[in-house]
Amino acid sequence: MKHRSLPRRIAAASAAAVVASSTVATGLLGLGVSPAVAGGAASPTTTPIKHLVVIFGENVSFDHYFATYPKAANIAGEKLQGTSIAAPRFTAARTTPTTIATLAHARLLAPNNPNSVQPARLAPSQAVTCDQDHEYTAEQKAYNGGLMNRFVQNTSRDACGTNQFGRPGLTMDYYDGNTVTGLWNYAQHYAMSDNHFGTTFGPSTPGALNLVSGQTHGVREFTATGKRVVPTASDYTVRQPDATGTGTMINDPDPVYDDCSNSSHKSTNNLAAMTGRNIGDLLNARGVSWGWFQGGFAPTTAARGTTPAACLASHTNAAGASVVDYSPHHEPFQYYASTANPHHLAPATAAEIGHNGRANHQYDLSVFTRVVDTGQLPAVSFLKAAAYQDGHAAYSDPVDEQHFITKTINTVQRSKNWKDTAVVVAYDDSDGWYDHVAAAVKNASNTTDDAAWCRQAATRGTPIAGGYQDRCGPGPRLPLIVVSRFAKQNAVDHTQTDQSSILRFIEDNWITGRVGNASADARAGTIAGMFDFAHPRQEQVLLNEQNGTVSAVIR
């Protein structure tokens, strides 16, 4: 069973019966810390950041969006796909750093690339492309031990559906500032990293789990009717199971604690649940408000009795295709009983948003819009766009994604909370798109799922954290941008980080402690180098929500 290229929807009725609520730990008073209350004072932090908003996109390698940054082709007459809008020109500031680990800086553009097909620029009219192979093993094989020269053979998918661009060796291709103009402008005015990686190799769900727990081990399997399965050998849902059937997740099974799992194709595939703790549990224990907000989470049909809710809202992407908004395997908190909202219940009151209640911190994206300019904005907010705007190749694209990112950040900047907010733009995996930089293995694995070079790292002494296999990493290099008054301006941070570095920032800023149990948070690099807390800036840089150009600088 391969990774999913389309969202999935309707789940087991028995999963609908699971309603879990998290409790706030009582040990805080002994630490001299008072828990935050609904609508009340902000929780103590170690930095001036009182609100963190994480926009978590889909399936982009660093070189796929920044291969030639900060130089764009600026070809006359190009238009953004699906519109009559002229593609914008992009000219970088003269103060832009010159030592950025791009494909152009490494002199690996055509004709110098070691892969069997040379990289090529994708035009703004080619925004919707084929989905690439981004499985755990395929991505490792593409790396070829760090030579980075086997992408065409292992991850390229060159032909696909109607109105999706493809060509031989598509995996090598990249966009520039005429298409991903908004992200290039955020990099110009705020801070970006050129040394940020997936915590492990593999597709969306492992990346989402690494963001919220730093842990892909601990998965258990359930049938579509909610019955526990104890596999005796590795399968799609559980890899390397122990005697209890608990193992590691390297694929995209849907969450068992979600009515809307298994629905886009009316599937009956086995479902997954995670054991252990996540950042939601840690924030609850500290009394810190938080929430995951996802497009399409509000059900189109409410759960009734043993009939699960359905999540079938849809939108049309730049290629004119209809795409179901909600993708269950992109919602990491639905894998944990402690943080799931199986029936997709809305918060009972506005005061519940960010706090314990029937929604259990899991919300529709529209709920974030309701609170962003109020005192109810949670301290930590994770945002996932509706599928057509999440950036995932095949059913989304950088043009639709740009509309979401720019509109969201503009809304945050115009809000009363901008003064102490940081927005982090990050991604769950690379989609298998080519990138020329490989990080040295920090966490090894030695199974048949791993390429020879990762197995060799294990035999040469690189640790297998916790003894948990199939977590080889860091994985592919991914974009990372911080937008905030406290972000450095037109700066590129070279500190090695990964998805769990964002988790670690939350833990450190809100003093939650670590997840534990060999979570990647304990070894993650810091994103602190992207901030300058001593010199906050006063201006707001607002972008055009259609083409990503700078529309206003408000001081």
Coordinates of C-alpha atoms in Angstrom, one line a residue:
M1 CA 0.0 0.0 0.0
K2 CA 1.5 3.3 -1.1
H3 CA 1.4 6.7 0.5
R4 CA -1.8 8.7 -0.1
S5 CA -1.9 11.4 -2.7
L6 CA -5.5 12.4 -1.9
P7 CA -7.2 13.2 1.4
R8 CA -9.2 10.5 3.2
R9 CA -12.5 10.9 5.1
I10 CA -15.0 8.5 6.9
A11 CA -14.1 6.3 10.0
A12 CA -15.1 3.3 12.1
A13 CA -18.2 3.7 14.2
S14 CA -16.4 2.3 17.2
A15 CA -13.8 5.0 17.0
A16 CA -16.6 7.6 17.3
A17 CA -17.3 6.3 20.7
V18 CA -13.8 7.3 22.0
V19 CA -14.0 10.7 23.5
A20 CA -10.9 11.6 25.5
S21 CA -10.2 14.7 27.5
S22 CA -6.9 15.9 28.9
T23 CA -6.5 17.0 32.5
V24 CA -4.4 19.8 33.9
A25 CA -1.7 18.6 36.2
T26 CA -1.8 19.8 39.8
G27 CA 1.9 20.0 40.4
L28 CA 2.3 23.6 39.2
L29 CA 1.5 25.3 42.5
G30 CA 4.5 23.6 44.1
L31 CA 6.6 25.2 41.3
G32 CA 5.1 28.6 42.1
V33 CA 3.4 28.7 38.7
S34 CA -0.4 29.3 38.3
P35 CA -2.1 27.7 35.4
A36 CA -3.6 30.0 32.7
V37 CA -7.4 30.3 32.8
A38 CA -9.9 30.7 30.0
G39 CA -9.7 34.2 28.7
G40 CA -7.1 35.0 31.4
A41 CA -3.5 36.0 31.8
A42 CA -0.8 34.6 29.5
S43 CA 1.3 31.8 30.9
P44 CA 4.9 32.5 31.9
T45 CA 7.4 32.3 29.0
T46 CA 11.2 32.4 28.8
T47 CA 11.1 34.8 25.8
P48 CA 8.9 37.7 24.8
I49 CA 6.9 35.4 22.6
K50 CA 3.5 34.9 24.2
H51 CA 1.8 33.4 21.1
L52 CA 3.3 31.0 18.6
V53 CA 1.5 30.2 15.4
V54 CA 2.9 27.2 13.4
I55 CA 1.7 27.1 9.8
F56 CA 2.5 23.5 8.9
G57 CA 2.5 22.9 5.1
E58 CA 2.9 19.9 3.0
N59 CA 5.6 18.2 0.9
V60 CA 8.2 20.7 -0.1
S61 CA 12.0 20.3 -0.1
F62 CA 14.2 23.4 0.4
D63 CA 15.6 23.4 -3.1
H64 CA 12.1 22.9 -4.6
Y65 CA 11.2 26.4 -3.4
F66 CA 14.6 28.1 -2.9
A67 CA 17.0 26.5 -5.4
T68 CA 18.0 29.9 -6.9
Y69 CA 17.1 32.3 -4.0
P70 CA 17.4 35.2 -4.1
K71 CA 17.6 35.4 -8.0
A72 CA 14.4 34.8 -10.0
A73 CA 14.1 34.4 -13.7
N74 CA 11.6 37.3 -14.2
I75 CA 10.4 36.0 -17.6
A76 CA 8.0 38.4 -19.2
G77 CA 4.4 37.2 -20.0
E78 CA 4.2 34.5 -17.4
K79 CA 0.9 34.1 -15.5
L80 CA 0.0 32.3 -12.2
Q81 CA -1.8 29.0 -12.9
G82 CA -5.6 29.2 -12.8
T83 CA -5.6 33.0 -13.1
S84 CA -5.1 35.8 -15.5
I85 CA -2.8 37.4 -13.0
A86 CA 0.7 38.2 -14.3
A87 CA 3.4 36.4 -12.4
P88 CA 5.2 39.0 -10.2
R89 CA 8.8 40.0 -10.7
F90 CA 11.2 39.5 -7.8
T91 CA 14.3 41.6 -7.1
A92 CA 16.2 40.9 -3.9
A93 CA 17.5 43.6 -1.5
R94 CA 21.2 44.3 -1.9
T95 CA 21.7 43.3 1.8
T96 CA 20.5 39.7 1.2
P97 CA 23.1 37.3 2.5
T98 CA 25.3 35.8 -0.2
T99 CA 26.3 32.5 1.5
I100 CA 23.0 30.5 1.4
A101 CA 23.1 26.8 0.8
T102 CA 21.1 26.9 -2.4
L103 CA 21.4 24.8 -5.5
A104 CA 22.7 27.8 -7.4
H105 CA 25.3 28.6 -4.8
A106 CA 26.5 25.0 -4.8
R107 CA 26.8 25.3 -8.7
L108 CA 24.6 22.2 -9.1
L109 CA 22.1 23.6 -11.6
A110 CA 22.2 22.3 -15.2
P111 CA 24.5 21.1 -16.6
N112 CA 26.5 20.3 -13.4
N113 CA 24.1 18.1 -11.4
P114 CA 25.2 14.6 -10.6
N115 CA 21.6 13.1 -11.1
S116 CA 20.7 11.5 -14.4
V117 CA 18.3 14.4 -15.2
Q118 CA 19.2 18.0 -14.8
P119 CA 17.2 20.4 -12.6
A120 CA 14.8 22.7 -14.4
R121 CA 12.7 25.7 -13.4
L122 CA 8.9 25.2 -13.1
A123 CA 6.9 28.2 -14.4
P124 CA 4.2 29.9 -12.4
S125 CA 1.7 28.3 -14.9
Q126 CA 3.0 24.8 -13.9
A127 CA 2.0 25.1 -10.2
V128 CA 0.0 21.8 -10.0
T129 CA 2.4 18.9 -10.7
C130 CA 2.6 15.2 -10.2
D131 CA 3.0 13.9 -6.7
Q132 CA 6.5 12.4 -6.1
D133 CA 7.4 9.2 -4.2
H134 CA 8.1 10.2 -0.6
E135 CA 8.2 6.9 1.2
Y136 CA 10.7 6.3 4.0
T137 CA 12.8 3.8 2.0
A138 CA 12.6 5.5 -1.4
E139 CA 13.9 8.8 0.1
Q140 CA 16.9 7.1 1.7
K141 CA 17.8 5.4 -1.5
A142 CA 17.6 8.7 -3.4
Y143 CA 20.3 10.0 -0.9
N144 CA 22.7 7.2 -1.9
G145 CA 24.8 7.6 1.2
G146 CA 25.0 11.4 0.9
L147 CA 25.9 11.5 -2.8
M148 CA 22.4 12.8 -3.5
N149 CA 22.4 11.4 -7.0
R150 CA 19.7 8.8 -7.2
F151 CA 16.5 10.9 -7.0
V152 CA 15.4 10.2 -10.6
Q153 CA 15.5 6.4 -10.0
N154 CA 13.9 6.4 -6.6
T155 CA 11.5 9.3 -6.1
S156 CA 10.5 10.8 -9.5
R157 CA 7.0 10.3 -10.7
D158 CA 6.8 11.9 -14.1
A159 CA 3.2 11.3 -15.4
C160 CA -0.1 11.7 -13.6
G161 CA -3.6 13.0 -13.7
T162 CA -5.3 15.6 -15.8
N163 CA -4.0 19.1 -15.5
Q164 CA -1.0 18.0 -13.5
F165 CA 2.3 18.9 -15.0
G166 CA 4.9 16.1 -15.4
R167 CA 8.1 15.4 -17.3
P168 CA 10.9 12.8 -17.2
G169 CA 12.9 13.5 -14.0
L170 CA 10.3 15.9 -12.5
T171 CA 11.6 15.3 -9.0
M172 CA 14.6 17.5 -9.9
D173 CA 12.5 20.6 -10.7
Y174 CA 12.1 23.8 -8.7
Y175 CA 10.2 27.1 -8.4
D176 CA 11.6 30.6 -8.0
G177 CA 10.5 33.9 -6.7
N178 CA 8.1 34.4 -9.6
T179 CA 5.9 31.6 -8.2
V180 CA 6.7 31.4 -4.5
T181 CA 7.0 35.1 -4.2
G182 CA 5.3 35.4 -0.8
L183 CA 7.8 33.0 0.9
W184 CA 10.7 34.7 -0.8
N185 CA 9.4 38.1 0.5
Y186 CA 9.0 36.7 4.0
A187 CA 12.6 35.5 3.8
Q188 CA 13.7 39.0 2.7
H189 CA 11.9 40.8 5.5
Y190 CA 12.2 38.2 8.3
A191 CA 14.4 35.1 9.0
M192 CA 14.8 31.8 7.2
S193 CA 16.9 28.7 7.7
D194 CA 19.0 26.9 5.1
N195 CA 19.8 24.0 7.4
H196 CA 16.4 22.6 8.6
F197 CA 15.4 19.0 8.0
G198 CA 12.7 16.5 8.5
T199 CA 13.3 14.7 11.8
T200 CA 13.1 11.4 9.9
F201 CA 12.6 10.2 6.4
G202 CA 9.1 9.5 5.1
P203 CA 5.7 11.0 4.3
S204 CA 3.2 13.4 6.1
T205 CA 2.1 11.6 9.2
P206 CA 5.6 10.9 10.6
G207 CA 6.5 14.5 10.0
A208 CA 3.4 15.7 11.8
L209 CA 4.1 13.4 14.7
N210 CA 7.7 14.6 14.9
L211 CA 6.4 18.2 15.1
V212 CA 4.1 17.4 18.1
S213 CA 6.0 14.7 19.9
G214 CA 9.4 14.0 18.3
Q215 CA 8.3 10.4 18.2
T216 CA 7.1 8.0 15.5
H217 CA 7.5 4.9 17.7
G218 CA 4.6 3.8 19.8
V219 CA 2.0 3.1 17.0
R220 CA -0.6 0.4 17.5
E221 CA -3.1 -1.0 14.9
F222 CA -6.9 -1.2 14.9
T223 CA -9.3 -2.5 12.3
A224 CA -11.7 -0.2 10.6
T225 CA -14.3 -1.2 13.1
G226 CA -12.0 -0.2 16.0
K227 CA -10.8 -3.6 17.1
R228 CA -7.2 -3.8 18.3
V229 CA -4.9 -5.8 16.0
V230 CA -1.6 -7.3 17.1
P231 CA 0.5 -7.8 14.0
T232 CA 3.2 -10.5 14.1
A233 CA 5.1 -8.9 11.3
S234 CA 5.6 -5.4 9.9
D235 CA 2.7 -4.1 7.8
Y236 CA 1.6 -0.7 6.4
T237 CA 0.5 0.6 9.8
V238 CA 3.0 -0.9 12.2
R239 CA 6.7 -1.4 11.4
Q240 CA 9.0 -3.6 13.5
P241 CA 6.2 -4.6 16.0
D242 CA 7.3 -5.9 19.5
A243 CA 5.4 -8.7 21.3
T244 CA 2.6 -6.3 22.1
G245 CA 2.2 -5.2 18.5
T246 CA 3.6 -1.8 19.2
G247 CA 6.1 -0.4 16.6
T248 CA 7.1 2.5 14.5
M249 CA 5.1 4.5 11.9
I250 CA 6.7 5.2 8.6
N251 CA 3.5 5.5 6.4
D252 CA 0.2 7.4 6.4
P253 CA -2.4 5.3 8.2
D254 CA -5.5 7.3 9.3
P255 CA -6.1 7.9 13.0
V256 CA -8.5 5.5 14.9
Y257 CA -9.8 8.4 17.1
D258 CA -11.3 10.2 14.1
D259 CA -14.8 9.7 12.6
C260 CA -13.6 11.0 9.3
S261 CA -10.8 8.5 8.7
N262 CA -11.1 6.1 5.8
S263 CA -13.7 8.1 4.0
S264 CA -12.5 9.7 0.7
H265 CA -12.6 6.3 -1.0
K266 CA -15.0 4.6 1.5
S267 CA -12.0 2.5 2.5
T268 CA -11.9 -0.1 5.3
N269 CA -8.1 0.2 5.9
N270 CA -6.7 -0.5 9.3
L271 CA -6.2 2.5 11.5
A272 CA -3.5 3.7 13.9
A273 CA -3.2 5.0 17.4
M274 CA -0.2 6.4 19.2
T275 CA 0.9 5.7 22.7
G276 CA 3.0 8.1 24.8
R277 CA 2.9 11.9 25.2
N278 CA 2.7 14.8 22.9
I279 CA 3.2 18.6 23.3
G280 CA -0.6 19.0 23.9
D281 CA -0.3 16.8 27.0
L282 CA 2.7 18.9 28.2
L283 CA 0.9 22.2 27.6
N284 CA -2.2 20.9 29.4
A285 CA 0.0 20.0 32.4
R286 CA 1.3 23.5 32.6
G287 CA -2.1 25.1 32.0
V288 CA -1.0 26.7 28.8
S289 CA -3.7 27.2 26.1
W290 CA -3.2 25.6 22.7
G291 CA -5.0 24.2 19.7
W292 CA -4.7 22.5 16.4
F293 CA -6.8 24.3 13.7
Q294 CA -7.4 22.5 10.4
G295 CA -9.3 23.3 7.2
G296 CA -12.3 21.0 6.8
F297 CA -12.3 19.8 10.4
A298 CA -15.9 21.0 10.9
P299 CA -18.1 18.0 9.9
T300 CA -20.5 18.3 7.0
T301 CA -22.7 15.7 8.8
A302 CA -22.7 15.5 12.6
A303 CA -22.2 12.2 14.4
R304 CA -25.4 10.6 15.6
G305 CA -25.5 7.5 17.7
T306 CA -23.3 4.9 16.1
T307 CA -23.1 6.8 12.9
P308 CA -19.8 8.7 12.6
A309 CA -19.4 12.3 11.5
A310 CA -18.5 13.0 7.9
C311 CA -16.0 15.6 6.7
L312 CA -16.7 16.2 3.0
A313 CA -16.4 19.9 2.4
S314 CA -14.3 20.6 -0.7
H315 CA -12.7 23.4 -2.7
T316 CA -11.3 23.8 -6.2
N317 CA -7.6 24.2 -6.7
A318 CA -5.6 26.2 -9.4
A319 CA -6.0 23.4 -11.9
G320 CA -9.8 23.4 -11.5
A321 CA -9.9 20.1 -9.6
S322 CA -12.3 19.6 -6.6
V323 CA -10.4 18.6 -3.5
V324 CA -11.8 17.4 -0.1
D325 CA -10.6 19.8 2.5
Y326 CA -9.9 17.5 5.5
S327 CA -7.1 15.0 5.5
P328 CA -7.2 12.8 8.7
H329 CA -3.6 11.6 8.4
H330 CA -2.4 15.2 8.5
E331 CA -3.9 15.7 12.0
P332 CA -1.4 14.3 14.5
F333 CA -3.4 14.9 17.7
Q334 CA -6.1 12.6 16.5
Y335 CA -3.8 9.6 16.9
Y336 CA -3.6 10.1 20.7
A337 CA -6.6 9.3 22.9
S338 CA -5.6 12.1 25.3
T339 CA -5.8 14.8 22.7
A340 CA -8.4 13.5 20.1
N341 CA -11.8 15.0 19.2
P342 CA -13.2 11.9 17.5
H343 CA -16.6 13.4 16.6
H344 CA -15.2 16.7 15.5
L345 CA -17.2 18.6 18.0
A346 CA -17.1 22.3 18.0
P347 CA -16.1 24.1 21.2
A348 CA -19.2 24.6 23.5
T349 CA -18.3 28.3 24.1
A350 CA -15.7 30.8 22.9
A351 CA -14.1 30.5 26.4
E352 CA -13.3 26.9 25.7
I353 CA -11.1 27.6 22.7
G354 CA -7.5 26.7 23.6
H355 CA -8.7 25.0 26.8
N356 CA -10.1 21.7 27.9
G357 CA -13.7 21.0 26.8
R358 CA -15.6 18.9 24.4
A359 CA -13.5 19.9 21.4
N360 CA -10.4 18.8 23.3
H361 CA -8.1 21.4 21.5
Q362 CA -9.0 20.2 18.0
Y363 CA -10.8 22.8 15.9
D364 CA -11.8 23.8 12.4
L365 CA -9.6 26.5 10.9
S366 CA -12.5 29.0 11.0
V367 CA -12.2 28.9 14.8
F368 CA -8.7 30.4 14.6
T369 CA -10.1 33.3 12.6
R370 CA -12.6 34.0 15.3
V371 CA -10.0 34.3 18.1
V372 CA -6.9 35.7 16.4
D373 CA -7.7 39.3 17.2
T374 CA -9.0 38.6 20.7
G375 CA -7.7 37.7 24.1
Q376 CA -8.8 34.2 23.4
L377 CA -5.9 33.4 21.0
P378 CA -4.2 30.3 22.4
A379 CA -0.6 30.6 23.4
V380 CA 0.3 27.9 20.9
S381 CA -1.7 27.4 17.6
F382 CA -1.0 24.8 14.9
L383 CA -2.6 25.7 11.6
K384 CA -3.2 23.2 8.7
A385 CA -4.7 24.6 5.6
A386 CA -7.6 22.9 3.8
A387 CA -6.0 20.3 1.4
Y388 CA -6.3 22.4 -1.7
Q389 CA -4.1 25.1 0.0
D390 CA -1.6 23.0 1.9
G391 CA 1.0 22.9 -0.9
H392 CA 0.9 19.1 -1.5
A393 CA 1.7 18.2 -5.1
A394 CA -1.1 16.7 -7.2
Y395 CA -4.0 18.2 -5.3
S396 CA -2.5 21.5 -4.1
D397 CA 0.2 23.8 -5.4
P398 CA 2.4 26.8 -4.4
V399 CA -0.1 29.3 -5.9
D400 CA -3.1 28.1 -3.7
E401 CA -0.7 27.7 -0.8
Q402 CA 0.5 31.2 -1.1
H403 CA -3.1 32.5 -0.8
F404 CA -3.4 30.8 2.5
I405 CA -0.1 31.7 4.0
T406 CA -0.2 35.4 3.1
K407 CA -3.8 35.8 4.2
T408 CA -3.1 34.1 7.5
I409 CA 0.1 36.1 8.3
N410 CA -1.6 39.4 7.2
T411 CA -4.4 38.6 9.6
V412 CA -2.0 37.9 12.5
Q413 CA 0.0 41.0 11.8
R414 CA -3.2 43.2 11.8
S415 CA -4.3 41.7 15.1
K416 CA -3.8 43.0 18.7
N417 CA -1.6 39.9 19.4
W418 CA 1.0 40.7 16.8
K419 CA 3.1 42.5 19.3
D420 CA 4.2 39.2 21.0
T421 CA 3.6 36.6 18.3
A422 CA 5.9 34.5 16.2
V423 CA 4.7 32.8 13.1
V424 CA 6.7 29.7 12.0
V425 CA 6.2 28.4 8.5
A426 CA 7.4 24.8 8.3
Y427 CA 6.7 21.6 6.4
D428 CA 5.9 17.9 7.1
D429 CA 8.0 16.3 4.4
S430 CA 9.8 16.8 1.1
D431 CA 7.4 14.9 -1.2
G432 CA 10.5 13.3 -2.6
W433 CA 11.5 16.5 -4.4
Y434 CA 15.3 16.8 -4.9
D435 CA 17.5 18.6 -2.5
H436 CA 21.3 18.7 -2.7
V437 CA 22.1 18.8 1.1
A438 CA 22.3 15.7 3.3
A439 CA 22.6 15.9 7.1
A440 CA 24.9 13.4 8.9
V441 CA 22.8 10.7 10.5
K442 CA 22.0 11.5 14.1
N443 CA 19.6 8.6 14.8
A444 CA 20.3 5.4 13.0
S445 CA 18.2 2.4 12.1
N446 CA 19.0 -1.1 11.0
T447 CA 16.1 -2.8 9.3
T448 CA 15.0 -3.9 5.8
D449 CA 13.2 -0.6 5.6
D450 CA 16.5 1.3 5.7
A451 CA 19.0 1.9 2.9
A452 CA 22.4 0.3 3.3
W453 CA 24.0 3.6 4.4
C454 CA 21.7 4.1 7.3
R455 CA 22.1 0.5 8.4
Q456 CA 25.9 1.0 8.2
A457 CA 25.6 4.1 10.4
A458 CA 24.0 1.9 13.1
T459 CA 26.7 -0.7 12.9
R460 CA 29.4 2.0 13.2
G461 CA 28.1 3.3 16.4
T462 CA 25.5 6.0 15.6
P463 CA 22.8 5.5 18.2
I464 CA 19.4 4.0 17.7
A465 CA 17.5 6.2 20.2
G466 CA 15.5 4.1 22.7
G467 CA 16.3 1.1 20.6
Y468 CA 13.4 2.1 18.4
Q469 CA 14.0 1.2 14.7
D470 CA 12.8 2.9 11.5
R471 CA 13.4 6.4 12.8
C472 CA 16.5 7.1 10.5
G473 CA 17.2 10.8 10.4
P474 CA 17.5 13.6 9.9
G475 CA 15.6 13.2 6.7
P476 CA 15.3 15.7 3.7
R477 CA 16.0 19.4 4.0
L478 CA 12.8 21.5 4.3
P479 CA 12.0 25.3 4.3
L480 CA 11.7 27.1 7.6
I481 CA 10.7 30.7 8.0
V482 CA 10.0 32.8 11.1
V483 CA 7.8 35.9 10.8
S484 CA 7.8 38.1 13.9
R485 CA 8.7 41.5 15.3
F486 CA 11.5 39.5 17.0
A487 CA 12.7 37.8 13.9
K488 CA 16.0 38.9 12.4
Q489 CA 15.6 40.9 9.2
N490 CA 16.7 39.4 5.9
A491 CA 18.7 36.8 7.8
V492 CA 19.6 33.2 7.0
D493 CA 20.3 30.9 10.0
H494 CA 22.7 28.0 9.4
T495 CA 22.1 26.2 12.7
Q496 CA 21.1 22.6 12.0
T497 CA 17.5 22.0 13.1
D498 CA 14.6 19.7 12.4
Q499 CA 10.9 19.5 12.9
S500 CA 11.3 18.6 16.6
S501 CA 13.2 21.9 17.0
I502 CA 9.9 23.7 16.8
L503 CA 8.6 21.3 19.5
R504 CA 11.7 22.1 21.6
F505 CA 11.1 25.8 21.3
I506 CA 7.6 25.4 22.6
E507 CA 8.9 23.2 25.5
D508 CA 11.6 25.7 26.4
N509 CA 9.4 28.8 26.0
W510 CA 6.5 27.5 28.1
I511 CA 8.7 25.5 30.5
T512 CA 6.9 22.2 29.9
G513 CA 9.8 19.8 30.2
R514 CA 10.6 17.2 27.5
V515 CA 8.3 14.5 26.0
G516 CA 10.7 11.7 27.1
N517 CA 11.0 8.1 25.9
A518 CA 13.7 8.9 23.3
S519 CA 11.8 11.7 21.7
A520 CA 13.9 13.7 19.2
D521 CA 13.2 16.9 21.2
A522 CA 16.2 16.0 23.5
R523 CA 18.7 16.2 20.6
A524 CA 17.1 18.8 18.4
G525 CA 19.0 22.0 17.4
T526 CA 17.6 25.4 18.4
I527 CA 15.7 27.9 16.3
A528 CA 16.9 30.7 18.6
G529 CA 19.3 31.9 16.0
M530 CA 16.4 33.2 13.9
F531 CA 15.4 35.7 16.6
D532 CA 16.7 39.0 18.0
F533 CA 14.8 39.5 21.2
A534 CA 16.9 42.5 22.2
H535 CA 15.8 44.6 19.2
P536 CA 12.1 44.1 18.3
R537 CA 11.0 45.8 15.1
Q538 CA 7.9 48.0 14.8
E539 CA 6.9 47.6 11.2
Q540 CA 4.4 45.2 9.7
V541 CA 5.2 43.9 6.2
L542 CA 1.9 43.0 4.6
L543 CA 1.9 41.0 1.4
N544 CA -0.6 40.9 -1.6
E545 CA -2.7 37.8 -1.0
Q546 CA -2.9 36.9 -4.7
N547 CA 0.7 37.2 -5.9
G548 CA 2.9 37.5 -2.8
T549 CA 4.3 40.9 -3.5
V550 CA 4.8 43.5 -0.7
S551 CA 1.6 45.5 -0.5
A552 CA 2.4 47.7 2.5
V553 CA 5.0 48.3 5.1
I554 CA 3.3 49.9 8.2
R555 CA 5.5 51.5 10.8

